[in-house]
Amino acid sequence: MQRLSLIQPDDWHLHLRDGEALRAVVGDSARQFARAVVMPNLDPPVTTVAEAEAYRRRILAALPKDSAFRPLMTLYLTDHTSEEEIQRAAAHPDIIGVKLYPSGATTNSAAGVTHIGRRDPVFAAMERHGLPLLVHGEVTDPAVDVFDREAVFIDTVLNPLLERFPDLPLVLEHVTTRQGVEFVGTAGARVAATLTAHHLLMNRNALFRGGLRPHHYCLPVLKRESHRQALLEAATSGDSRFFLGTDSAPHARRRKESACGCAGIYTAHAAMELYAEAFEQAGALDRLEAFASRNGPAFYGLPVNRQTITLVRESWRVPERYVLGADDLVPLRAGEELYWKLITP
Ligand code: DOR
Ligand code: ZN
């Protein structure tokens, strides 16, 4: 296949940051996606409807002229989020869900939830209002092996949570394991998962290829090949509860190439090209449109986009760096060739 036209996709999990970084990256997503679910892990985090509205206005102001990109906002759940705030969020047309970061699990998660069981009144309110809970699904116990944290979270947190709240709409964000795929597979229609391009394309060997590769470090960390195969099977299975969420997470190069490098992989520069590569490797390019453009809207009860995008088989070289304010940003596949190219109308 030389040319692939798709209904315009959406990104159901994206980090846009703020200020200069926001202005540097938002155009990459807006070029491809009609909408994106914007993560609230700013510092300080986006914890109220008023803060989400203000952040949304900053995103709109940072967009290229005439862009029709629509940011869908999320609230950051804390130990103090009130049921009233949940009610306000549920009634708000631009707020799509509430993000659960177990405190300490990842970048800017310090204000996250310390005891998930103590937030049951808030989960009950979300279940009542049908407001989705978007979950970073990893335990934070340092005694648990970092490669097992998703599987342990499913057993010890997610399954009990869904037993208490069987009607709570829930997205296991950036699922990385076979156990995560099975969790969604056996749950009901209200449970879904997003899949990143980087977890579909790389296994944990990519962290150590010829040396330590900080630009392949993200959370949840890349897993072994058998898990990647399970993710590919899920993405290409036709099960509508698996959909696209890049988790594109820009960090300044200096903060990645450091003695304690932070987690996050930038993929927004070539997100659809990277997903096309993964689907092509799986022999399932014909399943890409459902995964990228139909399944997410179906889960969130939103209309499918009207526009289309086109990818062509044409190689191009990813730049070594992009500008990120005063620093720079190393994208996934920096300096390497990609074989699909998005053509802008
Ligand atoms: O790799 C990651 N980066 N995982 C996350 O959960 C957060 C994200 C970020 O904000 O940088
Ligand atoms: Zn994320």
GROMACS .gro file of C-alpha atoms and ligand atoms in nm:
model
  357
    1MET     CA    1   0.000   0.000   0.000
    2GLN     CA    2   0.138   0.340  -0.100
    3ARG     CA    3  -0.126   0.574   0.028
    4LEU     CA    4  -0.352   0.554   0.328
    5SER     CA    5  -0.644   0.790   0.386
    6LEU     CA    6  -0.808   0.780   0.726
    7ILE     CA    7  -1.080   0.961   0.910
    8GLN     CA    8  -0.893   1.223   1.109
    9PRO     CA    9  -0.769   1.061   1.432
   10ASP     CA   10  -0.771   1.188   1.791
   11ASP     CA   11  -0.505   1.147   2.059
   12TRP     CA   12  -0.670   1.017   2.377
   13HIS     CA   13  -0.363   1.076   2.598
   14LEU     CA   14  -0.127   1.369   2.550
   15HIS     CA   15   0.111   1.588   2.751
   16LEU     CA   16   0.121   1.945   2.622
   17ARG     CA   17   0.296   2.115   2.917
   18ASP     CA   18   0.264   2.493   2.948
   19GLY     CA   19   0.429   2.821   2.849
   20GLU     CA   20   0.716   2.799   2.600
   21ALA     CA   21   0.708   2.420   2.586
   22LEU     CA   22   0.336   2.423   2.507
   23ARG     CA   23   0.392   2.670   2.225
   24ALA     CA   24   0.677   2.454   2.092
   25VAL     CA   25   0.487   2.124   2.078
   26VAL     CA   26   0.114   2.186   2.033
   27GLY     CA   27   0.142   2.237   1.657
   28ASP     CA   28   0.275   1.884   1.611
   29SER     CA   29  -0.041   1.733   1.758
   30ALA     CA   30  -0.275   1.983   1.590
   31ARG     CA   31  -0.130   1.892   1.249
   32GLN     CA   32  -0.255   1.534   1.281
   33PHE     CA   33  -0.525   1.510   1.542
   34ALA     CA   34  -0.864   1.680   1.561
   35ARG     CA   35  -0.885   1.643   1.938
   36ALA     CA   36  -0.661   1.536   2.224
   37VAL     CA   37  -0.713   1.445   2.586
   38VAL     CA   38  -0.471   1.674   2.767
   39MET     CA   39  -0.307   1.540   3.080
   40PRO     CA   40  -0.321   1.759   3.391
   41ASN     CA   41   0.022   1.683   3.543
   42LEU     CA   42   0.152   2.037   3.530
   43ASP     CA   43   0.342   2.180   3.824
   44PRO     CA   44   0.124   2.280   4.004
   45PRO     CA   45  -0.133   2.029   3.872
   46VAL     CA   46  -0.469   2.111   3.714
   47THR     CA   47  -0.703   2.012   3.995
   48THR     CA   48  -1.015   2.224   3.946
   49VAL     CA   49  -1.258   2.306   3.668
   50ALA     CA   50  -1.149   2.670   3.682
   51GLU     CA   51  -0.783   2.570   3.638
   52ALA     CA   52  -0.873   2.337   3.350
   53GLU     CA   53  -1.063   2.618   3.179
   54ALA     CA   54  -0.768   2.855   3.216
   55TYR     CA   55  -0.525   2.589   3.089
   56ARG     CA   56  -0.754   2.521   2.794
   57ARG     CA   57  -0.751   2.891   2.703
   58ARG     CA   58  -0.368   2.889   2.713
   59ILE     CA   59  -0.364   2.588   2.481
   60LEU     CA   60  -0.603   2.756   2.236
   61ALA     CA   61  -0.387   3.070   2.241
   62ALA     CA   62  -0.077   2.863   2.163
   63LEU     CA   63  -0.230   2.693   1.857
   64PRO     CA   64  -0.125   2.780   1.504
   65LYS     CA   65  -0.359   3.031   1.340
   66ASP     CA   66  -0.682   2.883   1.205
   67SER     CA   67  -0.627   2.549   1.378
   68ALA     CA   68  -0.950   2.367   1.462
   69PHE     CA   69  -0.777   2.142   1.721
   70ARG     CA   70  -0.994   2.081   2.025
   71PRO     CA   71  -0.830   2.015   2.363
   72LEU     CA   72  -1.034   1.786   2.587
   73MET     CA   73  -0.942   1.857   2.945
   74THR     CA   74  -0.885   1.637   3.250
   75LEU     CA   75  -0.869   1.706   3.622
   76TYR     CA   76  -0.587   1.573   3.838
   77LEU     CA   77  -0.729   1.371   4.125
   78THR     CA   78  -0.577   1.448   4.465
   79ASP     CA   79  -0.645   1.342   4.822
   80HIS     CA   80  -0.864   1.652   4.846
   81THR     CA   81  -1.072   1.657   4.526
   82SER     CA   82  -1.435   1.710   4.629
   83GLU     CA   83  -1.753   1.548   4.503
   84GLU     CA   84  -1.875   1.898   4.408
   85GLU     CA   85  -1.573   1.943   4.181
   86ILE     CA   86  -1.653   1.608   4.018
   87GLN     CA   87  -2.009   1.723   3.958
   88ARG     CA   88  -1.887   2.049   3.800
   89ALA     CA   89  -1.641   1.855   3.583
   90ALA     CA   90  -1.909   1.611   3.468
   91ALA     CA   91  -2.133   1.899   3.360
   92HIS     CA   92  -1.855   2.077   3.170
   93PRO     CA   93  -1.848   2.030   2.791
   94ASP     CA   94  -1.469   2.049   2.764
   95ILE     CA   95  -1.381   1.819   3.054
   96ILE     CA   96  -1.371   1.456   2.964
   97GLY     CA   97  -1.232   1.274   3.264
   98VAL     CA   98  -1.034   1.268   3.585
   99LYS     CA   99  -0.678   1.141   3.593
  100LEU     CA  100  -0.561   0.917   3.874
  101TYR     CA  101  -0.189   0.930   3.942
  102PRO     CA  102  -0.086   0.717   4.235
  103SER     CA  103   0.133   0.957   4.432
  104GLY     CA  104   0.496   0.912   4.328
  105ALA     CA  105   0.421   0.695   4.023
  106THR     CA  106   0.559   0.931   3.757
  107THR     CA  107   0.642   1.287   3.645
  108ASN     CA  108   0.466   1.549   3.861
  109SER     CA  109   0.265   1.289   4.052
  110ALA     CA  110   0.363   1.406   4.401
  111ALA     CA  111   0.018   1.564   4.445
  112GLY     CA  112  -0.150   1.240   4.336
  113VAL     CA  113  -0.357   1.004   4.545
  114THR     CA  114  -0.184   0.847   4.845
  115HIS     CA  115  -0.458   0.601   4.951
  116ILE     CA  116  -0.685   0.507   4.663
  117GLY     CA  117  -0.939   0.332   4.889
  118ARG     CA  118  -0.999   0.659   5.074
  119ARG     CA  119  -1.125   0.828   4.756
  120ASP     CA  120  -1.430   0.604   4.721
  121PRO     CA  121  -1.680   0.891   4.760
  122VAL     CA  122  -1.521   1.060   4.459
  123PHE     CA  123  -1.525   0.739   4.254
  124ALA     CA  124  -1.890   0.694   4.349
  125ALA     CA  125  -1.963   1.046   4.222
  126MET     CA  126  -1.782   0.972   3.896
  127GLU     CA  127  -1.974   0.648   3.855
  128ARG     CA  128  -2.302   0.834   3.917
  129HIS     CA  129  -2.219   1.100   3.661
  130GLY     CA  130  -2.059   0.860   3.410
  131LEU     CA  131  -1.736   1.061   3.422
  132PRO     CA  132  -1.440   0.843   3.316
  133LEU     CA  133  -1.148   0.772   3.546
  134LEU     CA  134  -0.821   0.774   3.349
  135VAL     CA  135  -0.566   0.565   3.532
  136HIS     CA  136  -0.190   0.559   3.551
  137GLY     CA  137  -0.188   0.192   3.642
  138GLU     CA  138   0.124   0.128   3.846
  139VAL     CA  139   0.183   0.062   4.214
  140THR     CA  140   0.446   0.280   4.374
  141ASP     CA  141   0.577   0.038   4.637
  142PRO     CA  142   0.955   0.044   4.584
  143ALA     CA  143   0.967  -0.323   4.688
  144VAL     CA  144   0.771  -0.419   4.374
  145ASP     CA  145   0.988  -0.483   4.068
  146VAL     CA  146   0.951  -0.192   3.826
  147PHE     CA  147   0.854  -0.430   3.543
  148ASP     CA  148   0.573  -0.581   3.755
  149ARG     CA  149   0.410  -0.261   3.875
  150GLU     CA  150   0.128  -0.260   3.622
  151ALA     CA  151   0.035  -0.625   3.680
  152VAL     CA  152   0.039  -0.578   4.059
  153PHE     CA  153  -0.172  -0.262   4.025
  154ILE     CA  154  -0.435  -0.455   3.829
  155ASP     CA  155  -0.456  -0.726   4.096
  156THR     CA  156  -0.439  -0.510   4.405
  157VAL     CA  157  -0.608  -0.185   4.297
  158LEU     CA  158  -0.801  -0.201   3.969
  159ASN     CA  159  -0.992  -0.525   4.014
  160PRO     CA  160  -1.104  -0.434   4.367
  161LEU     CA  161  -1.197  -0.082   4.245
  162LEU     CA  162  -1.420  -0.222   3.972
  163GLU     CA  163  -1.577  -0.463   4.218
  164ARG     CA  164  -1.675  -0.164   4.430
  165PHE     CA  165  -1.778   0.048   4.127
  166PRO     CA  166  -1.884  -0.185   3.846
  167ASP     CA  167  -2.032   0.099   3.638
  168LEU     CA  168  -1.737   0.337   3.663
  169PRO     CA  169  -1.607   0.420   3.313
  170LEU     CA  170  -1.234   0.357   3.330
  171VAL     CA  171  -0.939   0.384   3.092
  172LEU     CA  172  -0.619   0.199   3.172
  173GLU     CA  173  -0.384   0.453   3.017
  174HIS     CA  174  -0.078   0.346   2.819
  175VAL     CA  175  -0.128  -0.025   2.885
  176THR     CA  176   0.207  -0.206   2.861
  177THR     CA  177   0.151  -0.569   2.960
  178ARG     CA  178  -0.033  -0.885   2.861
  179GLN     CA  179  -0.202  -0.868   3.201
  180GLY     CA  180  -0.328  -0.519   3.116
  181VAL     CA  181  -0.469  -0.639   2.785
  182GLU     CA  182  -0.638  -0.934   2.959
  183PHE     CA  183  -0.780  -0.705   3.225
  184VAL     CA  184  -0.955  -0.499   2.958
  185GLY     CA  185  -1.053  -0.808   2.762
  186THR     CA  186  -1.242  -0.958   3.053
  187ALA     CA  187  -1.392  -0.633   3.184
  188GLY     CA  188  -1.717  -0.483   3.059
  189ALA     CA  189  -1.785  -0.224   2.791
  190ARG     CA  190  -1.707   0.064   3.027
  191VAL     CA  191  -1.340  -0.036   3.058
  192ALA     CA  192  -1.092   0.058   2.786
  193ALA     CA  193  -0.721   0.118   2.736
  194THR     CA  194  -0.500   0.349   2.537
  195LEU     CA  195  -0.187   0.225   2.362
  196THR     CA  196   0.119   0.432   2.278
  197ALA     CA  197   0.317   0.406   1.955
  198HIS     CA  198   0.639   0.353   2.149
  199HIS     CA  199   0.508   0.055   2.344
  200LEU     CA  200   0.380  -0.096   2.017
  201LEU     CA  201   0.718  -0.048   1.847
  202MET     CA  202   0.978  -0.117   2.116
  203ASN     CA  203   1.052  -0.368   2.387
  204ARG     CA  204   1.279  -0.314   2.685
  205ASN     CA  205   1.591  -0.404   2.488
  206ALA     CA  206   1.555  -0.057   2.331
  207LEU     CA  207   1.656   0.092   2.666
  208PHE     CA  208   1.998  -0.069   2.647
  209ARG     CA  209   2.082  -0.096   2.277
  210GLY     CA  210   2.458  -0.035   2.264
  211GLY     CA  211   2.440   0.166   2.588
  212LEU     CA  212   2.189   0.342   2.810
  213ARG     CA  213   1.918   0.516   2.605
  214PRO     CA  214   1.749   0.786   2.811
  215HIS     CA  215   1.521   0.887   2.525
  216HIS     CA  216   1.358   0.544   2.539
  217TYR     CA  217   1.278   0.577   2.907
  218CYS     CA  218   0.914   0.632   2.991
  219LEU     CA  219   0.665   0.518   3.254
  220PRO     CA  220   0.530   0.260   3.257
  221VAL     CA  221   0.871   0.140   3.140
  222LEU     CA  222   0.901  -0.063   2.817
  223LYS     CA  223   0.838  -0.434   2.875
  224ARG     CA  224   0.967  -0.759   2.725
  225GLU     CA  225   0.882  -0.870   2.371
  226SER     CA  226   0.596  -1.103   2.468
  227HIS     CA  227   0.413  -0.808   2.620
  228ARG     CA  228   0.470  -0.596   2.310
  229GLN     CA  229   0.318  -0.877   2.104
  230ALA     CA  230   0.012  -0.877   2.331
  231LEU     CA  231  -0.024  -0.500   2.285
  232LEU     CA  232  -0.001  -0.533   1.907
  233GLU     CA  233  -0.263  -0.806   1.911
  234ALA     CA  234  -0.494  -0.588   2.119
  235ALA     CA  235  -0.447  -0.279   1.901
  236THR     CA  236  -0.514  -0.473   1.582
  237SER     CA  237  -0.781  -0.708   1.723
  238GLY     CA  238  -1.079  -0.498   1.625
  239ASP     CA  239  -1.188  -0.481   1.993
  240SER     CA  240  -1.315  -0.124   2.012
  241ARG     CA  241  -1.202  -0.079   2.371
  242PHE     CA  242  -0.839  -0.034   2.261
  243PHE     CA  243  -0.756   0.303   2.111
  244LEU     CA  244  -0.482   0.550   2.035
  245GLY     CA  245  -0.316   0.757   2.308
  246THR     CA  246   0.037   0.870   2.229
  247ASP     CA  247   0.146   0.969   2.582
  248SER     CA  248   0.379   1.200   2.392
  249ALA     CA  249   0.570   1.361   2.679
  250PRO     CA  250   0.821   1.633   2.594
  251HIS     CA  251   1.113   1.692   2.828
  252ALA     CA  252   1.413   1.918   2.778
  253ARG     CA  253   1.711   1.721   2.648
  254ARG     CA  254   1.921   1.819   2.952
  255ARG     CA  255   1.663   1.668   3.186
  256LYS     CA  256   1.662   1.341   2.991
  257GLU     CA  257   2.038   1.315   2.940
  258SER     CA  258   2.114   1.334   3.308
  259ALA     CA  259   2.234   1.121   3.600
  260CYS     CA  260   1.865   1.088   3.692
  261GLY     CA  261   1.682   1.128   3.365
  262CYS     CA  262   1.308   1.185   3.370
  263ALA     CA  263   1.046   0.962   3.211
  264GLY     CA  264   0.877   1.052   2.885
  265ILE     CA  265   0.912   0.992   2.511
  266TYR     CA  266   0.825   1.257   2.255
  267THR     CA  267   0.630   1.111   1.963
  268ALA     CA  268   0.393   1.391   1.859
  269HIS     CA  269   0.623   1.496   1.572
  270ALA     CA  270   0.540   1.172   1.387
  271ALA     CA  271   0.266   1.001   1.585
  272MET     CA  272   0.056   0.873   1.296
  273GLU     CA  273   0.364   0.768   1.100
  274LEU     CA  274   0.483   0.564   1.398
  275TYR     CA  275   0.145   0.398   1.451
  276ALA     CA  276   0.127   0.321   1.078
  277GLU     CA  277   0.466   0.152   1.103
  278ALA     CA  278   0.350  -0.063   1.396
  279PHE     CA  279   0.026  -0.163   1.224
  280GLU     CA  280   0.207  -0.236   0.900
  281GLN     CA  281   0.453  -0.462   1.082
  282ALA     CA  282   0.155  -0.649   1.223
  283GLY     CA  283   0.002  -0.677   0.874
  284ALA     CA  284  -0.299  -0.480   0.994
  285LEU     CA  285  -0.295  -0.139   0.826
  286ASP     CA  286  -0.663  -0.193   0.752
  287ARG     CA  287  -0.730  -0.184   1.129
  288LEU     CA  288  -0.555   0.149   1.190
  289GLU     CA  289  -0.857   0.367   1.121
  290ALA     CA  290  -1.076   0.199   1.381
  291PHE     CA  291  -0.798   0.217   1.642
  292ALA     CA  292  -0.701   0.578   1.568
  293SER     CA  293  -1.028   0.741   1.466
  294ARG     CA  294  -1.336   0.540   1.568
  295ASN     CA  295  -1.284   0.353   1.895
  296GLY     CA  296  -1.197   0.652   2.111
  297PRO     CA  297  -1.502   0.859   2.011
  298ALA     CA  298  -1.721   0.551   2.065
  299PHE     CA  299  -1.593   0.508   2.421
  300TYR     CA  300  -1.629   0.876   2.509
  301GLY     CA  301  -1.963   0.917   2.331
  302LEU     CA  302  -1.832   1.181   2.091
  303PRO     CA  303  -1.886   1.209   1.716
  304VAL     CA  304  -1.630   1.067   1.477
  305ASN     CA  305  -1.437   1.341   1.297
  306ARG     CA  306  -1.551   1.449   0.952
  307GLN     CA  307  -1.215   1.540   0.798
  308THR     CA  308  -0.959   1.292   0.668
  309ILE     CA  309  -0.580   1.271   0.676
  310THR     CA  310  -0.349   1.102   0.429
  311LEU     CA  311  -0.028   0.910   0.489
  312VAL     CA  312   0.198   0.825   0.197
  313ARG     CA  313   0.481   0.578   0.170
  314GLU     CA  314   0.769   0.817   0.146
  315SER     CA  315   1.082   0.814   0.355
  316TRP     CA  316   1.192   1.119   0.549
  317ARG     CA  317   1.450   1.184   0.815
  318VAL     CA  318   1.339   1.284   1.163
  319PRO     CA  319   1.536   1.590   1.284
  320GLU     CA  320   1.800   1.529   1.553
  321ARG     CA  321   1.637   1.793   1.772
  322TYR     CA  322   1.349   2.033   1.796
  323VAL     CA  323   1.359   2.366   1.980
  324LEU     CA  324   1.194   2.359   2.322
  325GLY     CA  325   1.209   2.711   2.460
  326ALA     CA  326   1.564   2.771   2.578
  327ASP     CA  327   1.648   2.401   2.554
  328ASP     CA  328   1.594   2.137   2.292
  329LEU     CA  329   1.392   1.822   2.257
  330VAL     CA  330   1.503   1.486   2.119
  331PRO     CA  331   1.212   1.314   1.943
  332LEU     CA  332   1.171   0.938   1.905
  333ARG     CA  333   1.377   0.813   1.607
  334ALA     CA  334   1.587   1.132   1.603
  335GLY     CA  335   1.811   1.132   1.297
  336GLU     CA  336   1.653   0.813   1.162
  337GLU     CA  337   1.434   0.746   0.859
  338LEU     CA  338   1.062   0.691   0.879
  339TYR     CA  339   0.878   0.527   0.593
  340TRP     CA  340   0.535   0.680   0.628
  341LYS     CA  341   0.472   1.048   0.592
  342LEU     CA  342   0.168   1.252   0.677
  343ILE     CA  343   0.085   1.492   0.398
  344THR     CA  344  -0.081   1.812   0.498
  345PRO     CA  345  -0.369   1.919   0.278
  346DOR     O1  346   0.678   0.859   3.061
  346DOR     C1  347   0.593   0.929   3.113
  346DOR     N1  348   0.597   1.064   3.103
  346DOR     N2  349   0.496   0.870   3.183
  346DOR     C2  350   0.410   0.942   3.255
  346DOR     O2  351   0.327   0.882   3.318
  346DOR     C3  352   0.419   1.089   3.260
  346DOR     C4  353   0.487   1.144   3.144
  346DOR     C5  354   0.528   1.288   3.162
  346DOR     O3  355   0.447   1.369   3.204
  346DOR     O4  356   0.644   1.319   3.132
  347ZN      ZN  357   0.095   1.028   3.023
   0.00000   0.00000   0.00000
